[in-house]
Coordinates of C-alpha atoms in Angstrom, one line a residue:
X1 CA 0.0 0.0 0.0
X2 CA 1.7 3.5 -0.8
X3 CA 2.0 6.6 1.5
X4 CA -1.5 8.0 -0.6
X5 CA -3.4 5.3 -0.2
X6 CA -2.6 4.8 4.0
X7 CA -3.4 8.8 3.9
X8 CA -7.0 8.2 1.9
X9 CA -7.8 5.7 4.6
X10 CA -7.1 7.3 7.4
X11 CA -9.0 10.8 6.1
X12 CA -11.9 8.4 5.1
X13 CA -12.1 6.4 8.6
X14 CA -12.0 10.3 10.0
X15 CA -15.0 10.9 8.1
X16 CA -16.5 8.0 9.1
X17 CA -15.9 8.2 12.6
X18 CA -16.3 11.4 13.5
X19 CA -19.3 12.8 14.9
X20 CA -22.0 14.7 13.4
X21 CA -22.1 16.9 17.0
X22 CA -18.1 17.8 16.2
X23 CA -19.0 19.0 12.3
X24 CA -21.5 20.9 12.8
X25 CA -20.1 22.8 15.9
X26 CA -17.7 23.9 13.7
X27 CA -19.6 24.9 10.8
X28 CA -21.5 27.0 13.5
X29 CA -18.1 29.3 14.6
X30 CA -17.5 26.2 17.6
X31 CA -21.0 26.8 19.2
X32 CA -23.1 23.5 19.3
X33 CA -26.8 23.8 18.3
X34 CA -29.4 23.8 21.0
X35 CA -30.2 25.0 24.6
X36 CA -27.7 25.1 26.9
X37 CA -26.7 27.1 30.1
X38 CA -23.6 28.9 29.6
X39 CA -24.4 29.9 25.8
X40 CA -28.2 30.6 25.2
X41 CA -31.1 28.7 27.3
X42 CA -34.4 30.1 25.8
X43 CA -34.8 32.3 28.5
X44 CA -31.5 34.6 29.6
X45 CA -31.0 37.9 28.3
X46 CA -33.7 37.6 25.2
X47 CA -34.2 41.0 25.8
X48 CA -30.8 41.8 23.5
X49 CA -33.0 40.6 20.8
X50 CA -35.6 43.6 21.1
X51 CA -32.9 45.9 21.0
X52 CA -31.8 45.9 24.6
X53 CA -35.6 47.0 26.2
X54 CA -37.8 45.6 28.9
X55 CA -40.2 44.6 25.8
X56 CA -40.0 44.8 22.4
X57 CA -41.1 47.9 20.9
X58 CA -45.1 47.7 20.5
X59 CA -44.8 48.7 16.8
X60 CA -42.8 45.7 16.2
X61 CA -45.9 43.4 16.3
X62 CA -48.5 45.7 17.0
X63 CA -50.5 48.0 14.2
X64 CA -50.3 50.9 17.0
X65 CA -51.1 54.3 16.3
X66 CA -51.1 53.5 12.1
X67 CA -54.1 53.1 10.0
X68 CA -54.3 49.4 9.0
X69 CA -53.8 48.8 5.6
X70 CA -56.2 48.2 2.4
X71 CA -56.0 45.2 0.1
X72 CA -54.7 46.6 -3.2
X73 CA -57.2 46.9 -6.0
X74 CA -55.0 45.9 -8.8
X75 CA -52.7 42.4 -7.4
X76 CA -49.0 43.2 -8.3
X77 CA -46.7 40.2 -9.3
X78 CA -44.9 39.2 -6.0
X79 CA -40.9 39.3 -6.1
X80 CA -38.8 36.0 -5.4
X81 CA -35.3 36.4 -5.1
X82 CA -32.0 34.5 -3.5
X83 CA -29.3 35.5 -2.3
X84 CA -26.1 35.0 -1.4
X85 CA -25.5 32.8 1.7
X86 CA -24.1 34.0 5.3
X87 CA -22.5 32.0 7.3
X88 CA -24.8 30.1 9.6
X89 CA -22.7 31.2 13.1
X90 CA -24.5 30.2 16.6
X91 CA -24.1 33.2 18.7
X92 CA -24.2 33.6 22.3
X93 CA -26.5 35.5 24.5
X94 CA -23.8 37.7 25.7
X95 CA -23.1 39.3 22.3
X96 CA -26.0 41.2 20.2
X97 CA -26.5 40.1 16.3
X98 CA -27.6 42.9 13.5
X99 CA -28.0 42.5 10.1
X100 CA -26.8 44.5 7.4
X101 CA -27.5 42.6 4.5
X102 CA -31.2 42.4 2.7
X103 CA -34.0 43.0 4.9
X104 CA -35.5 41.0 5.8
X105 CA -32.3 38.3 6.0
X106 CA -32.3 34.7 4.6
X107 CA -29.3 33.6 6.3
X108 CA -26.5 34.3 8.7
X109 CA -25.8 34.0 12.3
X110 CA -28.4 33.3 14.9
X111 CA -29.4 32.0 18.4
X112 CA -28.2 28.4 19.3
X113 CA -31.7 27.6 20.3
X114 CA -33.9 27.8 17.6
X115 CA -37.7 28.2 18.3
X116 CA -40.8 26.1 18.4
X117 CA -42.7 26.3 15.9
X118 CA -45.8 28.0 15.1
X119 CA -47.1 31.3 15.2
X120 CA -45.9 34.0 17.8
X121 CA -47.2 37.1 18.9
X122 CA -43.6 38.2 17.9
X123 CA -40.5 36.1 17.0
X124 CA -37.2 38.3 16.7
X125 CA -35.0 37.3 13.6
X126 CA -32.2 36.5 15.9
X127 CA -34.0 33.3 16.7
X128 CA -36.4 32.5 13.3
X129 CA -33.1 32.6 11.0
X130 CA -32.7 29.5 12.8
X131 CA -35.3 28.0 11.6
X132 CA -35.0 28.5 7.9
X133 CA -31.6 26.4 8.9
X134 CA -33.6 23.7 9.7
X135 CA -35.8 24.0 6.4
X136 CA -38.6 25.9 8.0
X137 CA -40.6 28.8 6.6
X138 CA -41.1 31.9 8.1
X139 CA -43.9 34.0 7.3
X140 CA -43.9 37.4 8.2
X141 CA -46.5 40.2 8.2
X142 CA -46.6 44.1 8.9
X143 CA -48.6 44.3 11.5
X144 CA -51.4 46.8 10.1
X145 CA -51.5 44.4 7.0
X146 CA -55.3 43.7 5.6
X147 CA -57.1 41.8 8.2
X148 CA -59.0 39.1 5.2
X149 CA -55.4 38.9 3.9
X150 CA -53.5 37.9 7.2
X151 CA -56.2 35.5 7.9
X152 CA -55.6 33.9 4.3
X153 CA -51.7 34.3 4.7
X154 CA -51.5 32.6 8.4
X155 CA -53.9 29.9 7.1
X156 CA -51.7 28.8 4.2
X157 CA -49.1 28.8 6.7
X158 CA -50.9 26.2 8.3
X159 CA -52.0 24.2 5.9
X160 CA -48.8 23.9 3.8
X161 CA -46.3 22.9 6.1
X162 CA -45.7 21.9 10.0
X163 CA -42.3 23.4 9.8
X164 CA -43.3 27.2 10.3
X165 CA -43.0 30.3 12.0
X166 CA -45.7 33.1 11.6
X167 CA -44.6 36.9 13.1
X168 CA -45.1 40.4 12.6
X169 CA -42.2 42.0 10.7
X170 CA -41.8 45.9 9.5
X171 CA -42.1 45.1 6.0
X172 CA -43.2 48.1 4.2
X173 CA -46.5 49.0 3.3
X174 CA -46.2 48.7 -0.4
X175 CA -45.1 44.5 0.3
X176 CA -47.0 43.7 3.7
X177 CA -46.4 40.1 3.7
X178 CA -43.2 38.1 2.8
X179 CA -42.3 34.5 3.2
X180 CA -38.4 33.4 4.2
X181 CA -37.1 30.3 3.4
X182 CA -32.7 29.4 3.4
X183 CA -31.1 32.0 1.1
X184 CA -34.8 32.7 -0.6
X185 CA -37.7 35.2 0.1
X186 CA -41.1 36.1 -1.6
X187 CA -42.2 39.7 -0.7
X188 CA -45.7 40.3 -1.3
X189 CA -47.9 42.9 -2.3
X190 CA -51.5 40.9 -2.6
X191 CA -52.0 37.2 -1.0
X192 CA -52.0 34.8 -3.4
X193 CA -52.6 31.2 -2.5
X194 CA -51.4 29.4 -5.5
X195 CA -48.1 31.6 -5.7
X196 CA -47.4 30.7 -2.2
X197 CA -47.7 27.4 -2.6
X198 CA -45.2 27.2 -5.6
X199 CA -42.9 28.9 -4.0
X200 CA -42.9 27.0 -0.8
X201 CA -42.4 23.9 -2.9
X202 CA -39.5 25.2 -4.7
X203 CA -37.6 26.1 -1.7
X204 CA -39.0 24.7 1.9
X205 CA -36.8 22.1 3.7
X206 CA -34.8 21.3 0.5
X207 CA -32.9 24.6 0.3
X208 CA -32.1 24.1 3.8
X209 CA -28.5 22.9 4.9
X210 CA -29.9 21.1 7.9
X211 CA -33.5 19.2 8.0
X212 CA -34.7 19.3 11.1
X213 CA -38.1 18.3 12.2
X214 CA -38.1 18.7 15.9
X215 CA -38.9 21.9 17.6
X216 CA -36.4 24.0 19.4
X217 CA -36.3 25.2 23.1
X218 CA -37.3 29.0 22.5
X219 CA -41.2 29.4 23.1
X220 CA -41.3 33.2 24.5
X221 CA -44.5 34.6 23.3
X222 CA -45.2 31.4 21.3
X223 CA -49.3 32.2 20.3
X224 CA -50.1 29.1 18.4
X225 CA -48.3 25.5 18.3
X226 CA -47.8 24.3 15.2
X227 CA -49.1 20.8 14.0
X228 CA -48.7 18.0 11.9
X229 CA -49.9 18.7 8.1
X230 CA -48.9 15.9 5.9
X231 CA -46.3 14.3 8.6
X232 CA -43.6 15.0 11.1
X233 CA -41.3 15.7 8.1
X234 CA -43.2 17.6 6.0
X235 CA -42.7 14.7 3.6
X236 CA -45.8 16.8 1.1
X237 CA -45.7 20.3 0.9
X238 CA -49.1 22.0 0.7
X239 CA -50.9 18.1 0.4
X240 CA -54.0 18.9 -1.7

């Protein structure tokens, strides 16, 4: 056996031997996914997340002191677009995260502990960029968006996919709804159930770099569990 071939074995049985746990620590800056006490437990300093308040600021998820918004009469052609990928870097609770790339983000570092899902009265992105990781959808909504729409929106939600999270975002008026998946968004003018739909099939779960099913340990202000649609996998996307 040459010097290459003893080299090629050992790098292969390294492969095969090493744990899962150990690659993705360091594909996540060294920080293991998860709860845990001396990183990020679900709990601890979340308030860094709201911009460093008591509670998050009521306009965040709350149409407060705004007109709500009107349906548009003429439906404008929603805009998907990707982009390029951030690195997926678990951050502590010790050290704040902001975003300076497009708004709102499809990737980059987040929370250790990524949250259950379903919908929330509000989410921060800190922890729902997590989620995408795992191949979830996020939908997000301003929060003076049409009431018939969000009703429509938060039901496809639903019915599409167990693997979501559902939270008021400050989109802007002219695209009050938008829906996140890994690297991908659709920002939306008008609800439009059949549009949705296609795009969640292009792009939920099998964007994602990690497919994970089970919830997470973050549950702060969690409104609405989410359930099982087609199963625990989310084997169908939107099942007719």
């Amino acid at each position: 056996m040459t010097r290459l071939m003893i080299v090629v074995a050992i790098f292969g049985l390294f492969l095969l031997y090493t744990p899962l746990a150990v690659v993705a620590a360091d594909m996540h800056g060294g920080v293991t996914m998860g709860a845990s006490s001396v990183c990020d437990n679900g709990t601890f300093n979340i308030q860094l997340d709201w911009g460093e308040t008591v509670i998050p600021d009521l306009k965040k998820f709350m149409c407060y002191g705004t007109a709500r918004l009107r349906a548009p009469a003429i439906k404008t052609k929603s805009v998907e677009a990707c982009f390029k990928l951030r690195d997926p870097l678990h951050i502590c609770m010790n050290k704040a995260i902001t975003y300076s790339q497009e708004d709102p983000p499809t990737s980059g570092p987040h929370r250790p502990a990524w949250p259950k899902y379903g919908e929330y009265y509000y989410l921060p992105t800190q922890r729902w960029l997590h989620s995408l990781e795992h191949g979830a959808a996020v939908f997000l909504y301003n929060p003076c968006a049409d009431t018939a729409q969000l009703t429509q929106f938060t039901s496809l939600a639903r019915s599409c996919l167990r693997r979501h999270i559902i939270t008021p975002y400050a989109l802007p008026p002219e695209t009050p709804f938008a829906v996140v998946t890994w690297g991908c968004r659709l920002m939306i003018s008008s609800v439009d159930a059949n549009e949705i739909r296609s795009y969640l099939r292009k792009h939920a779960i099998k964007d994602a770099p990690e497919k994970v099913s089970a919830d997470g340990q973050y549950s702060f202000w969690l409104r609405q569990a989410a359930t099982i649609v087609s199963d625990i996998n989310d084997a169908v996307i939107c099942p007719p």
